[in-house]
Amino acid sequence: MPIVSPILANPLIDGRQSERAMLVRRGVQRLLSQMGAHILPELSLATGRRADLVVLTRQGDIWIIEIKSSVEDFKADRKWPEYRLHCDRFFFATHPGVPAEIFPQECGFILSDGYGAEMMREAPEHRLATATRKALMLRIARAGAARLLAAELAGVQVEAVEGESE
Amino acid sequence: MPIVSPILANPLIDGRQSERAMLVRRGVQRLLSQMGAHILPELSLATGRRADLVVLTRQGDIWIIEIKSSVEDFKADRKWPEYRLHCDRFFFATHPGVPAEIFPQECGFILSDGYGAEMMREAPEHRLATATRKALMLRIARAGAARLLAAELAGVQVEAVEGESE
């Protein structure tokens, strides 16, 4: 390994950054799972942007949760309002090391400590149009099936889970 | 291991049976994948029955494919007409060791050799009602997400796949 790397280190995508994001994600996944929701990470939307977590609630509503692991990470994202066009409710999630005040009051807010998470602020509802909801649900269903098939063809058998469709 | 097993061997669920079923499944998965469809195996329907393969076609239609690995396997299933209530088209799939004539003419028929498969007979269309389709799509989306989360929590990270939502 060269001592001087020719690749500029981007602190937003370095190892610690993604490790923190993963910890936030894990806590949020646990919280939502306890709420009876289902969660698909890293879903590409029709615009090409990727949502960190797409949530199917027990009622069948669709939420998007964007994980921000640092102040810089949040500031670098000027396009977050777009996510609202693809969900019924939109939340930011972060960890206690990031000041809660930087996140817009008009978004939901989830604080995760890596083990669990707490919903600090509910998100306002902006119901999806029927056609958008239908397209998005198809997108979620396709992505889940595609990932499972890719895993299976690579020799990783992911079995059905008790109560998975409830 | 005892020489005389206290458990009666059921030839329908012995090792060779499930191995053959898995070979049929693999060929069908490849065929459908080439058609641009997405496939989720082992989905529990609202009735509690499990569909062997649920397919989302490129057009967003829902098909069910039942895998029969032997004559007995087909004969033992008296409830297959029920599957039609949960899909737009219904198919049987088997391998060349099972006589094609035993499968009802009014169902689609796929012949799989374990590597690939061929659609020998198209299935008639019986469009799902909107509410049923919506509930089923939610079921597919939930099951996929639930399996992926279970895998992730067990330490198996299944990544997003290029073009997965198309």
mmCIF file of C-alpha atoms in Angstrom:
data_model
loop_
_atom_site.group_PDB
_atom_site.id
_atom_site.type_symbol
_atom_site.label_atom_id
_atom_site.label_comp_id
_atom_site.label_asym_id
_atom_site.label_seq_id
_atom_site.Cartn_x
_atom_site.Cartn_y
_atom_site.Cartn_z
ATOM 1 C CA MET A 1 0.000 0.000 0.000
ATOM 2 C CA PRO A 2 1.501 3.395 -0.923
ATOM 3 C CA ILE A 3 2.054 5.807 1.970
ATOM 4 C CA VAL A 4 0.674 8.697 -0.081
ATOM 5 C CA SER A 5 -2.583 7.631 -1.661
ATOM 6 C CA PRO A 6 -3.261 9.094 -5.123
ATOM 7 C CA ILE A 7 -6.983 9.018 -4.311
ATOM 8 C CA LEU A 8 -8.279 11.997 -2.332
ATOM 9 C CA ALA A 9 -9.837 10.857 0.897
ATOM 10 C CA ASN A 10 -13.442 11.973 1.125
ATOM 11 C CA PRO A 11 -14.382 12.153 4.805
ATOM 12 C CA LEU A 12 -18.034 11.631 3.861
ATOM 13 C CA ILE A 13 -17.428 8.238 2.408
ATOM 14 C CA ASP A 14 -14.527 6.976 4.458
ATOM 15 C CA GLY A 15 -14.739 3.870 6.575
ATOM 16 C CA ARG A 16 -15.810 5.590 9.785
ATOM 17 C CA GLN A 17 -18.556 7.473 8.002
ATOM 18 C CA SER A 18 -20.143 4.367 6.568
ATOM 19 C CA GLU A 19 -19.635 2.502 9.834
ATOM 20 C CA ARG A 20 -21.584 5.214 11.691
ATOM 21 C CA ALA A 21 -24.279 5.221 9.023
ATOM 22 C CA MET A 22 -24.576 1.462 9.383
ATOM 23 C CA LEU A 23 -24.964 1.784 13.153
ATOM 24 C CA VAL A 24 -27.715 4.369 12.723
ATOM 25 C CA ARG A 25 -29.363 2.086 10.191
ATOM 26 C CA ARG A 26 -29.273 -0.902 12.503
ATOM 27 C CA GLY A 27 -30.984 0.976 15.344
ATOM 28 C CA VAL A 28 -33.646 2.310 12.974
ATOM 29 C CA GLN A 29 -34.233 -1.163 11.520
ATOM 30 C CA ARG A 30 -34.814 -2.524 15.026
ATOM 31 C CA LEU A 31 -37.244 0.269 15.941
ATOM 32 C CA LEU A 32 -39.270 -0.158 12.760
ATOM 33 C CA SER A 33 -39.216 -3.917 13.012
ATOM 34 C CA GLN A 34 -40.653 -3.656 16.527
ATOM 35 C CA MET A 35 -43.377 -1.433 15.068
ATOM 36 C CA GLY A 36 -44.276 -4.288 12.718
ATOM 37 C CA ALA A 37 -42.972 -2.458 9.659
ATOM 38 C CA HIS A 38 -40.851 -3.937 6.876
ATOM 39 C CA ILE A 39 -37.726 -2.185 5.691
ATOM 40 C CA LEU A 40 -35.768 -2.357 2.444
ATOM 41 C CA PRO A 41 -32.409 -0.566 2.357
ATOM 42 C CA GLU A 42 -30.842 1.242 -0.615
ATOM 43 C CA LEU A 43 -33.764 1.393 -2.982
ATOM 44 C CA SER A 44 -33.273 3.265 -6.249
ATOM 45 C CA LEU A 45 -36.206 5.552 -6.961
ATOM 46 C CA ALA A 46 -37.602 6.519 -10.365
ATOM 47 C CA THR A 47 -35.313 9.587 -10.345
ATOM 48 C CA GLY A 48 -32.232 7.407 -9.963
ATOM 49 C CA ARG A 49 -31.597 8.577 -6.386
ATOM 50 C CA ARG A 50 -31.234 5.925 -3.736
ATOM 51 C CA ALA A 51 -33.290 6.036 -0.578
ATOM 52 C CA ASP A 52 -31.351 4.780 2.451
ATOM 53 C CA LEU A 53 -34.345 2.981 3.946
ATOM 54 C CA VAL A 54 -37.777 2.451 2.435
ATOM 55 C CA VAL A 55 -40.359 1.387 4.981
ATOM 56 C CA LEU A 56 -43.640 -0.446 4.530
ATOM 57 C CA THR A 57 -45.716 0.205 7.626
ATOM 58 C CA ARG A 58 -48.234 -2.199 9.059
ATOM 59 C CA GLN A 59 -50.951 -0.166 7.330
ATOM 60 C CA GLY A 60 -49.150 -0.434 3.991
ATOM 61 C CA ASP A 61 -47.960 3.185 3.977
ATOM 62 C CA ILE A 62 -44.558 3.965 2.491
ATOM 63 C CA TRP A 63 -41.989 5.991 4.397
ATOM 64 C CA ILE A 64 -38.480 7.011 3.425
ATOM 65 C CA ILE A 65 -35.741 7.417 6.010
ATOM 66 C CA GLU A 66 -32.538 9.234 5.126
ATOM 67 C CA ILE A 67 -29.566 8.470 7.325
ATOM 68 C CA LYS A 68 -27.185 11.327 8.041
ATOM 69 C CA SER A 69 -24.064 10.371 9.911
ATOM 70 C CA SER A 70 -22.525 13.859 10.270
ATOM 71 C CA VAL A 71 -23.302 17.556 9.926
ATOM 72 C CA GLU A 72 -21.389 17.581 6.619
ATOM 73 C CA ASP A 73 -23.347 14.617 5.363
ATOM 74 C CA PHE A 74 -26.597 16.521 5.923
ATOM 75 C CA LYS A 75 -25.246 19.793 4.455
ATOM 76 C CA ALA A 76 -24.048 18.032 1.307
ATOM 77 C CA ASP A 77 -27.566 16.845 0.573
ATOM 78 C CA ARG A 78 -29.534 19.657 -1.063
ATOM 79 C CA LYS A 79 -31.950 17.363 -2.794
ATOM 80 C CA TRP A 80 -33.668 15.753 0.177
ATOM 81 C CA PRO A 81 -37.037 17.493 -0.495
ATOM 82 C CA GLU A 82 -37.296 15.290 -3.593
ATOM 83 C CA TYR A 83 -37.724 12.227 -1.398
ATOM 84 C CA ARG A 84 -41.114 13.505 -0.338
ATOM 85 C CA LEU A 85 -42.423 12.833 -3.817
ATOM 86 C CA HIS A 86 -41.754 9.132 -3.230
ATOM 87 C CA CYS A 87 -43.278 8.477 0.169
ATOM 88 C CA ASP A 88 -46.182 9.179 2.512
ATOM 89 C CA ARG A 89 -43.842 10.384 5.258
ATOM 90 C CA PHE A 90 -40.194 11.383 5.274
ATOM 91 C CA PHE A 91 -37.725 11.135 8.172
ATOM 92 C CA PHE A 92 -34.117 11.911 8.855
ATOM 93 C CA ALA A 93 -32.227 9.578 11.152
ATOM 94 C CA THR A 94 -28.942 10.226 12.881
ATOM 95 C CA HIS A 95 -26.939 9.445 16.022
ATOM 96 C CA PRO A 96 -26.444 11.499 19.200
ATOM 97 C CA GLY A 97 -23.131 12.906 17.899
ATOM 98 C CA VAL A 98 -24.970 15.080 15.361
ATOM 99 C CA PRO A 99 -26.898 18.136 16.686
ATOM 100 C CA ALA A 100 -30.625 17.504 16.256
ATOM 101 C CA GLU A 101 -31.261 21.200 15.500
ATOM 102 C CA ILE A 102 -29.729 21.026 12.027
ATOM 103 C CA PHE A 103 -32.577 18.844 10.747
ATOM 104 C CA PRO A 104 -35.622 20.604 9.271
ATOM 105 C CA GLN A 105 -38.591 20.850 11.630
ATOM 106 C CA GLU A 106 -40.946 19.848 8.831
ATOM 107 C CA CYS A 107 -39.393 16.373 8.593
ATOM 108 C CA GLY A 108 -39.701 13.423 10.904
ATOM 109 C CA PHE A 109 -36.651 12.769 13.068
ATOM 110 C CA ILE A 110 -35.294 9.497 14.458
ATOM 111 C CA LEU A 111 -32.387 9.220 16.863
ATOM 112 C CA SER A 112 -30.502 5.943 16.805
ATOM 113 C CA ASP A 113 -27.830 4.718 19.164
ATOM 114 C CA GLY A 114 -26.937 1.725 17.048
ATOM 115 C CA TYR A 115 -28.829 -0.736 19.231
ATOM 116 C CA GLY A 116 -32.246 0.796 19.100
ATOM 117 C CA ALA A 117 -33.761 4.093 18.069
ATOM 118 C CA GLU A 118 -36.365 6.582 19.184
ATOM 119 C CA MET A 119 -38.797 8.543 17.062
ATOM 120 C CA MET A 120 -38.190 12.082 18.318
ATOM 121 C CA ARG A 121 -40.505 13.838 15.867
ATOM 122 C CA GLU A 122 -43.323 12.393 13.771
ATOM 123 C CA ALA A 123 -43.279 13.250 10.085
ATOM 124 C CA PRO A 124 -46.140 15.121 8.433
ATOM 125 C CA GLU A 125 -48.159 13.052 6.006
ATOM 126 C CA HIS A 126 -48.230 13.804 2.271
ATOM 127 C CA ARG A 127 -50.138 10.886 0.711
ATOM 128 C CA LEU A 128 -48.774 9.443 -2.483
ATOM 129 C CA ALA A 129 -50.952 9.456 -5.573
ATOM 130 C CA THR A 130 -52.346 5.999 -6.377
ATOM 131 C CA ALA A 131 -50.256 5.512 -9.526
ATOM 132 C CA THR A 132 -47.048 6.579 -7.763
ATOM 133 C CA ARG A 133 -47.782 4.260 -4.855
ATOM 134 C CA LYS A 134 -48.428 1.374 -7.194
ATOM 135 C CA ALA A 135 -45.193 1.980 -9.133
ATOM 136 C CA LEU A 136 -43.209 2.284 -5.907
ATOM 137 C CA MET A 137 -44.667 -0.885 -4.429
ATOM 138 C CA LEU A 138 -43.753 -2.743 -7.624
ATOM 139 C CA ARG A 139 -40.255 -1.297 -7.336
ATOM 140 C CA ILE A 140 -39.912 -2.538 -3.735
ATOM 141 C CA ALA A 141 -41.259 -5.991 -4.628
ATOM 142 C CA ARG A 142 -38.945 -6.285 -7.642
ATOM 143 C CA ALA A 143 -35.852 -5.142 -5.764
ATOM 144 C CA GLY A 144 -36.450 -7.598 -2.922
ATOM 145 C CA ALA A 145 -36.979 -10.504 -5.306
ATOM 146 C CA ALA A 146 -33.961 -9.536 -7.447
ATOM 147 C CA ARG A 147 -31.640 -9.397 -4.438
ATOM 148 C CA LEU A 148 -32.860 -12.726 -3.111
ATOM 149 C CA LEU A 149 -32.432 -14.390 -6.506
ATOM 150 C CA ALA A 150 -28.927 -12.952 -6.905
ATOM 151 C CA ALA A 151 -28.065 -14.308 -3.455
ATOM 152 C CA GLU A 152 -29.552 -17.709 -4.289
ATOM 153 C CA LEU A 153 -27.661 -17.965 -7.578
ATOM 154 C CA ALA A 154 -24.487 -17.077 -5.654
ATOM 155 C CA GLY A 155 -25.163 -20.017 -3.361
ATOM 156 C CA VAL A 156 -26.667 -18.086 -0.447
ATOM 157 C CA GLN A 157 -30.107 -19.489 0.269
ATOM 158 C CA VAL A 158 -32.257 -16.963 2.144
ATOM 159 C CA GLU A 159 -35.283 -18.767 3.537
ATOM 160 C CA ALA A 160 -38.817 -17.532 4.115
ATOM 161 C CA VAL A 161 -39.391 -15.994 7.532
ATOM 162 C CA GLU A 162 -42.302 -16.771 9.858
ATOM 163 C CA GLY A 163 -44.988 -14.086 9.511
ATOM 164 C CA GLU A 164 -43.030 -12.261 6.823
ATOM 165 C CA SER A 165 -46.064 -11.075 4.883
ATOM 166 C CA GLU A 166 -48.091 -9.834 7.832
ATOM 167 C CA MET B 1 -28.373 -43.081 13.595
ATOM 168 C CA PRO B 2 -30.858 -45.948 14.232
ATOM 169 C CA ILE B 3 -31.084 -48.584 11.492
ATOM 170 C CA VAL B 4 -34.872 -48.655 11.716
ATOM 171 C CA SER B 5 -36.177 -45.113 11.622
ATOM 172 C CA PRO B 6 -39.262 -44.474 13.735
ATOM 173 C CA ILE B 7 -40.322 -41.827 11.229
ATOM 174 C CA LEU B 8 -42.131 -43.099 8.133
ATOM 175 C CA ALA B 9 -40.302 -42.101 4.975
ATOM 176 C CA ASN B 10 -42.535 -40.008 2.737
ATOM 177 C CA PRO B 11 -41.284 -40.334 -0.841
ATOM 178 C CA LEU B 12 -42.822 -36.938 -1.631
ATOM 179 C CA ILE B 13 -40.611 -35.111 0.796
ATOM 180 C CA ASP B 14 -37.454 -37.188 0.717
ATOM 181 C CA GLY B 15 -34.112 -35.785 -0.323
ATOM 182 C CA ARG B 16 -34.339 -36.754 -3.984
ATOM 183 C CA GLN B 17 -37.790 -35.248 -4.289
ATOM 184 C CA SER B 18 -36.735 -31.853 -3.009
ATOM 185 C CA GLU B 19 -33.531 -32.027 -5.030
ATOM 186 C CA ARG B 20 -35.534 -32.545 -8.227
ATOM 187 C CA ALA B 21 -37.934 -29.776 -7.263
ATOM 188 C CA MET B 22 -34.958 -27.464 -6.736
ATOM 189 C CA LEU B 23 -33.575 -28.340 -10.174
ATOM 190 C CA VAL B 24 -36.929 -27.575 -11.791
ATOM 191 C CA ARG B 25 -37.048 -24.312 -9.855
ATOM 192 C CA ARG B 26 -33.578 -23.293 -10.988
ATOM 193 C CA GLY B 27 -34.401 -23.770 -14.661
ATOM 194 C CA VAL B 28 -37.662 -21.847 -14.288
ATOM 195 C CA GLN B 29 -35.901 -19.031 -12.447
ATOM 196 C CA ARG B 30 -33.420 -18.700 -15.320
ATOM 197 C CA LEU B 31 -36.160 -18.672 -17.971
ATOM 198 C CA LEU B 32 -38.188 -16.021 -16.159
ATOM 199 C CA SER B 33 -35.137 -13.971 -15.359
ATOM 200 C CA GLN B 34 -34.243 -13.927 -19.062
ATOM 201 C CA MET B 35 -37.790 -12.699 -19.717
ATOM 202 C CA GLY B 36 -37.080 -9.747 -17.431
ATOM 203 C CA ALA B 37 -39.424 -11.017 -14.720
ATOM 204 C CA HIS B 38 -38.724 -11.075 -10.985
ATOM 205 C CA ILE B 39 -39.358 -14.201 -8.957
ATOM 206 C CA LEU B 40 -39.963 -14.768 -5.256
ATOM 207 C CA PRO B 41 -39.989 -18.380 -4.041
ATOM 208 C CA GLU B 42 -42.149 -19.853 -1.277
ATOM 209 C CA LEU B 43 -44.633 -17.061 -0.722
ATOM 210 C CA SER B 44 -47.444 -17.638 1.762
ATOM 211 C CA LEU B 45 -50.761 -16.499 0.345
ATOM 212 C CA ALA B 46 -53.714 -15.091 2.284
ATOM 213 C CA THR B 47 -55.132 -18.630 2.557
ATOM 214 C CA GLY B 48 -51.993 -19.865 4.276
ATOM 215 C CA ARG B 49 -50.935 -21.965 1.282
ATOM 216 C CA ARG B 50 -47.461 -21.432 -0.070
ATOM 217 C CA ALA B 51 -46.878 -20.705 -3.730
ATOM 218 C CA ASP B 52 -43.654 -22.288 -5.022
ATOM 219 C CA LEU B 53 -42.782 -19.322 -7.228
ATOM 220 C CA VAL B 54 -44.516 -15.970 -7.462
ATOM 221 C CA VAL B 55 -43.549 -14.027 -10.554
ATOM 222 C CA LEU B 56 -43.712 -10.311 -11.266
ATOM 223 C CA THR B 57 -43.591 -9.872 -15.023
ATOM 224 C CA ARG B 58 -42.079 -6.909 -16.791
ATOM 225 C CA GLN B 59 -45.616 -5.545 -17.177
ATOM 226 C CA GLY B 60 -46.245 -5.890 -13.449
ATOM 227 C CA ASP B 61 -48.561 -8.905 -13.802
ATOM 228 C CA ILE B 62 -48.487 -11.601 -11.155
ATOM 229 C CA TRP B 63 -48.051 -15.254 -12.054
ATOM 230 C CA ILE B 64 -47.875 -18.315 -9.827
ATOM 231 C CA ILE B 65 -45.827 -21.339 -10.782
ATOM 232 C CA GLU B 66 -46.318 -24.635 -8.991
ATOM 233 C CA ILE B 67 -43.461 -27.090 -9.212
ATOM 234 C CA LYS B 68 -44.328 -30.772 -9.437
ATOM 235 C CA SER B 69 -41.399 -33.132 -9.272
ATOM 236 C CA SER B 70 -43.291 -36.406 -9.747
ATOM 237 C CA VAL B 71 -46.643 -37.851 -10.792
ATOM 238 C CA GLU B 72 -47.450 -38.474 -7.115
ATOM 239 C CA ASP B 73 -46.559 -34.920 -6.229
ATOM 240 C CA PHE B 74 -49.126 -33.642 -8.733
ATOM 241 C CA LYS B 75 -51.770 -36.179 -7.729
ATOM 242 C CA ALA B 76 -51.421 -35.266 -4.064
ATOM 243 C CA ASP B 77 -52.316 -31.666 -4.804
ATOM 244 C CA ARG B 78 -56.084 -31.343 -5.076
ATOM 245 C CA LYS B 79 -56.154 -27.696 -4.218
ATOM 246 C CA TRP B 80 -54.213 -26.213 -7.104
ATOM 247 C CA PRO B 81 -57.268 -24.446 -8.604
ATOM 248 C CA GLU B 82 -57.146 -22.150 -5.555
ATOM 249 C CA TYR B 83 -53.911 -20.635 -6.785
ATOM 250 C CA ARG B 84 -55.790 -19.019 -9.639
ATOM 251 C CA LEU B 85 -57.487 -16.704 -7.180
ATOM 252 C CA HIS B 86 -54.067 -15.239 -6.375
ATOM 253 C CA CYS B 87 -52.549 -14.583 -9.791
ATOM 254 C CA ASP B 88 -53.171 -13.342 -13.319
ATOM 255 C CA ARG B 89 -51.838 -16.581 -14.819
ATOM 256 C CA PHE B 90 -51.086 -19.988 -13.336
ATOM 257 C CA PHE B 91 -48.484 -22.517 -14.518
ATOM 258 C CA PHE B 92 -47.264 -25.939 -13.573
ATOM 259 C CA ALA B 93 -43.575 -26.661 -13.985
ATOM 260 C CA THR B 94 -41.896 -30.035 -14.047
ATOM 261 C CA HIS B 95 -38.949 -31.952 -15.515
ATOM 262 C CA PRO B 96 -38.819 -34.358 -18.480
ATOM 263 C CA GLY B 97 -39.167 -37.389 -16.166
ATOM 264 C CA VAL B 98 -42.818 -36.557 -15.506
ATOM 265 C CA PRO B 99 -45.361 -37.152 -18.329
ATOM 266 C CA ALA B 100 -46.612 -33.793 -19.593
ATOM 267 C CA GLU B 101 -50.108 -35.225 -20.231
ATOM 268 C CA ILE B 102 -50.974 -35.409 -16.539
ATOM 269 C CA PHE B 103 -51.094 -31.618 -16.248
ATOM 270 C CA PRO B 104 -54.420 -29.886 -16.948
ATOM 271 C CA GLN B 105 -54.701 -28.340 -20.400
ATOM 272 C CA GLU B 106 -56.257 -25.216 -18.930
ATOM 273 C CA CYS B 107 -53.038 -24.344 -17.058
ATOM 274 C CA GLY B 108 -49.759 -23.012 -18.362
ATOM 275 C CA PHE B 109 -46.958 -25.558 -18.546
ATOM 276 C CA ILE B 110 -43.202 -25.104 -18.209
ATOM 277 C CA LEU B 111 -40.638 -27.831 -18.768
ATOM 278 C CA SER B 112 -37.343 -27.380 -16.965
ATOM 279 C CA ASP B 113 -34.162 -29.384 -17.351
ATOM 280 C CA GLY B 114 -32.488 -27.784 -14.373
ATOM 281 C CA TYR B 115 -30.315 -25.477 -16.465
ATOM 282 C CA GLY B 116 -32.991 -23.670 -18.371
ATOM 283 C CA ALA B 117 -36.657 -24.136 -19.101
ATOM 284 C CA GLU B 118 -39.129 -23.821 -21.914
ATOM 285 C CA MET B 119 -42.676 -22.525 -21.822
ATOM 286 C CA MET B 120 -44.553 -25.344 -23.503
ATOM 287 C CA ARG B 121 -48.047 -23.925 -23.024
ATOM 288 C CA GLU B 122 -49.105 -20.361 -22.248
ATOM 289 C CA ALA B 123 -51.514 -19.919 -19.345
ATOM 290 C CA PRO B 124 -54.938 -18.345 -19.813
ATOM 291 C CA GLU B 125 -55.322 -14.953 -18.209
ATOM 292 C CA HIS B 126 -57.708 -14.356 -15.308
ATOM 293 C CA ARG B 127 -56.989 -10.795 -14.148
ATOM 294 C CA LEU B 128 -56.838 -10.174 -10.426
ATOM 295 C CA ALA B 129 -59.222 -7.685 -8.884
ATOM 296 C CA THR B 130 -57.512 -4.405 -7.974
ATOM 297 C CA ALA B 131 -57.769 -4.926 -4.204
ATOM 298 C CA THR B 132 -56.422 -8.495 -4.430
ATOM 299 C CA ARG B 133 -53.537 -7.358 -6.608
ATOM 300 C CA LYS B 134 -52.688 -4.564 -4.193
ATOM 301 C CA ALA B 135 -52.748 -6.918 -1.191
ATOM 302 C CA LEU B 136 -50.631 -9.477 -3.021
ATOM 303 C CA MET B 137 -48.065 -6.914 -4.134
ATOM 304 C CA LEU B 138 -47.772 -5.723 -0.533
ATOM 305 C CA ARG B 139 -47.311 -9.341 0.518
ATOM 306 C CA ILE B 140 -44.490 -9.829 -2.008
ATOM 307 C CA ALA B 141 -42.808 -6.562 -0.998
ATOM 308 C CA ARG B 142 -43.057 -7.406 2.709
ATOM 309 C CA ALA B 143 -41.763 -10.947 2.320
ATOM 310 C CA GLY B 144 -38.750 -9.817 0.288
ATOM 311 C CA ALA B 145 -37.862 -7.102 2.800
ATOM 312 C CA ALA B 146 -38.383 -9.436 5.772
ATOM 313 C CA ARG B 147 -36.084 -12.114 4.334
ATOM 314 C CA LEU B 148 -33.380 -9.597 3.506
ATOM 315 C CA LEU B 149 -33.540 -8.072 7.002
ATOM 316 C CA ALA B 150 -33.388 -11.511 8.625
ATOM 317 C CA ALA B 151 -30.322 -12.302 6.509
ATOM 318 C CA GLU B 152 -28.715 -8.967 7.377
ATOM 319 C CA LEU B 153 -29.305 -9.431 11.105
ATOM 320 C CA ALA B 154 -27.757 -12.904 10.777
ATOM 321 C CA GLY B 155 -24.648 -11.293 9.301
ATOM 322 C CA VAL B 156 -25.372 -11.995 5.624
ATOM 323 C CA GLN B 157 -25.374 -8.708 3.751
ATOM 324 C CA VAL B 158 -27.334 -8.978 0.497
ATOM 325 C CA GLU B 159 -26.527 -5.976 -1.649
ATOM 326 C CA ALA B 160 -28.664 -4.089 -4.137
ATOM 327 C CA VAL B 161 -28.443 -5.415 -7.683
ATOM 328 C CA GLU B 162 -27.948 -3.321 -10.830
ATOM 329 C CA GLY B 163 -31.296 -2.700 -12.520
ATOM 330 C CA GLU B 164 -33.187 -4.575 -9.814
ATOM 331 C CA SER B 165 -36.302 -2.392 -9.953
ATOM 332 C CA GLU B 166 -36.696 -2.314 -13.735
#
